[in-house]
XYZ file of C-alpha atoms in Angstrom:
147
model
C 111.736 39.816 -35.279
C 111.613 41.966 -38.870
C 114.236 42.381 -41.843
C 115.214 45.526 -42.948
C 116.587 44.708 -46.257
C 118.019 46.820 -49.713
C 118.289 44.729 -52.030
C 122.374 44.422 -53.293
C 123.296 46.233 -50.408
C 122.261 45.131 -46.671
C 120.524 43.914 -44.800
C 119.183 44.456 -41.066
C 117.853 42.628 -38.635
C 114.183 45.213 -36.735
C 113.065 44.032 -33.904
C 109.667 44.290 -33.378
C 107.292 47.771 -33.095
C 110.259 49.277 -34.758
C 109.415 50.911 -38.013
C 112.312 52.500 -41.220
C 111.195 55.362 -43.562
C 113.302 55.876 -46.817
C 114.492 59.547 -47.680
C 117.048 59.954 -50.416
C 119.060 57.220 -49.004
C 118.435 57.411 -45.268
C 116.448 55.048 -43.072
C 114.584 56.065 -39.809
C 113.637 53.843 -37.471
C 111.824 54.937 -34.852
C 109.430 53.576 -32.301
C 107.005 55.207 -31.215
C 106.624 55.999 -27.808
C 110.629 56.464 -28.329
C 112.639 59.771 -27.641
C 115.062 59.562 -30.524
C 115.233 58.424 -33.751
C 117.652 55.641 -35.632
C 119.008 56.536 -38.757
C 121.604 54.386 -41.813
C 122.716 56.272 -44.328
C 124.160 54.432 -47.692
C 127.125 56.039 -49.360
C 128.550 54.677 -53.004
C 132.260 53.616 -52.751
C 134.662 53.025 -56.097
C 135.589 50.019 -54.838
C 139.546 50.979 -54.067
C 140.750 48.859 -50.948
C 139.634 48.594 -47.509
C 141.318 50.508 -44.444
C 141.162 51.218 -40.654
C 142.327 55.037 -41.126
C 138.830 55.569 -43.345
C 136.654 54.370 -41.468
C 138.079 56.022 -38.164
C 137.597 59.505 -40.386
C 134.757 58.624 -41.034
C 133.247 58.019 -37.556
C 135.424 60.627 -36.009
C 134.210 63.372 -38.714
C 129.874 62.578 -38.321
C 131.343 62.900 -34.628
C 133.372 66.701 -34.731
C 129.887 67.636 -35.878
C 127.804 66.349 -33.088
C 129.361 68.920 -30.564
C 131.131 66.661 -28.548
C 133.095 68.746 -26.342
C 136.468 66.030 -26.697
C 136.676 62.876 -29.540
C 135.566 59.241 -27.743
C 136.935 56.249 -28.372
C 136.488 54.391 -31.238
C 136.412 50.709 -31.670
C 137.651 50.001 -35.935
C 137.014 45.905 -36.833
C 139.160 44.803 -39.272
C 137.360 41.811 -40.971
C 138.934 41.137 -44.312
C 139.833 42.784 -46.910
C 135.980 43.088 -48.077
C 134.803 44.796 -44.623
C 135.581 47.102 -42.242
C 133.016 47.452 -39.026
C 133.752 51.067 -36.510
C 131.574 52.033 -33.000
C 131.611 54.815 -30.905
C 129.706 55.713 -28.716
C 128.811 59.087 -26.132
C 126.774 62.290 -24.904
C 126.942 65.572 -26.140
C 124.767 68.856 -25.362
C 122.594 69.798 -28.034
C 120.153 73.253 -27.436
C 120.927 72.704 -23.585
C 120.236 68.887 -23.826
C 122.106 66.057 -23.317
C 121.564 62.953 -26.000
C 123.336 59.559 -25.372
C 125.140 58.437 -29.380
C 125.374 55.817 -30.512
C 127.782 55.894 -34.068
C 127.994 52.618 -35.867
C 129.836 52.488 -39.394
C 130.437 49.735 -42.327
C 132.460 48.870 -45.781
C 132.951 47.373 -47.987
C 134.399 48.002 -51.291
C 131.554 49.167 -52.888
C 129.161 50.625 -49.997
C 129.471 52.338 -47.007
C 126.900 52.851 -44.905
C 126.977 55.511 -41.713
C 124.771 54.491 -38.570
C 123.849 56.215 -35.962
C 120.933 56.396 -33.018
C 120.167 59.739 -30.715
C 118.108 59.727 -27.521
C 118.085 59.912 -23.449
C 121.409 59.144 -22.188
C 119.174 56.244 -20.301
C 116.816 55.216 -23.327
C 117.220 51.010 -23.902
C 117.077 52.883 -27.365
C 120.851 53.519 -28.019
C 121.914 49.577 -27.208
C 118.579 48.246 -28.684
C 120.099 50.041 -32.275
C 123.548 48.966 -31.877
C 122.571 45.715 -31.913
C 120.113 46.268 -34.667
C 123.464 48.245 -36.133
C 125.407 45.728 -35.299
C 123.228 42.793 -37.112
C 123.525 44.651 -40.429
C 125.048 42.258 -43.265
C 125.837 42.149 -47.067
C 123.392 40.052 -48.698
C 124.950 37.136 -50.746
C 124.482 38.046 -54.821
C 121.197 34.858 -56.670
C 123.208 32.875 -59.342
C 119.527 32.859 -59.779
C 116.670 34.681 -60.218
C 112.895 35.323 -60.432
C 111.061 37.106 -62.872
């Protein structure tokens, strides 16, 4: 198991075989032979207090842009004053193809991470990407840094 580390922002466990590429604050994770991709986008926040409504709204807005016919249930996890998480699963049709989706978000006072994976509805990539997203944590600030 490897780690995707973005200094002072987040760390995520990445199973063997996955590769990550970065483009303008978004990380794309793929695995050869799979039919989909996972993405993690990083946005800065201004430190204002967290709310369940904010993270629910971010996920709902993203889901609405996928063309889903009915808004799926969004589960919000209130993990105290410093973190909220939200997740939803659904299928949507795009260009005549049915796709499975996992949308996951993590919000901290200084950053918002919006994560998604799309693949064939029965692809194991969906469950695996959800486990990757669930492993996201904010690294502790180091008191002493080398060089």
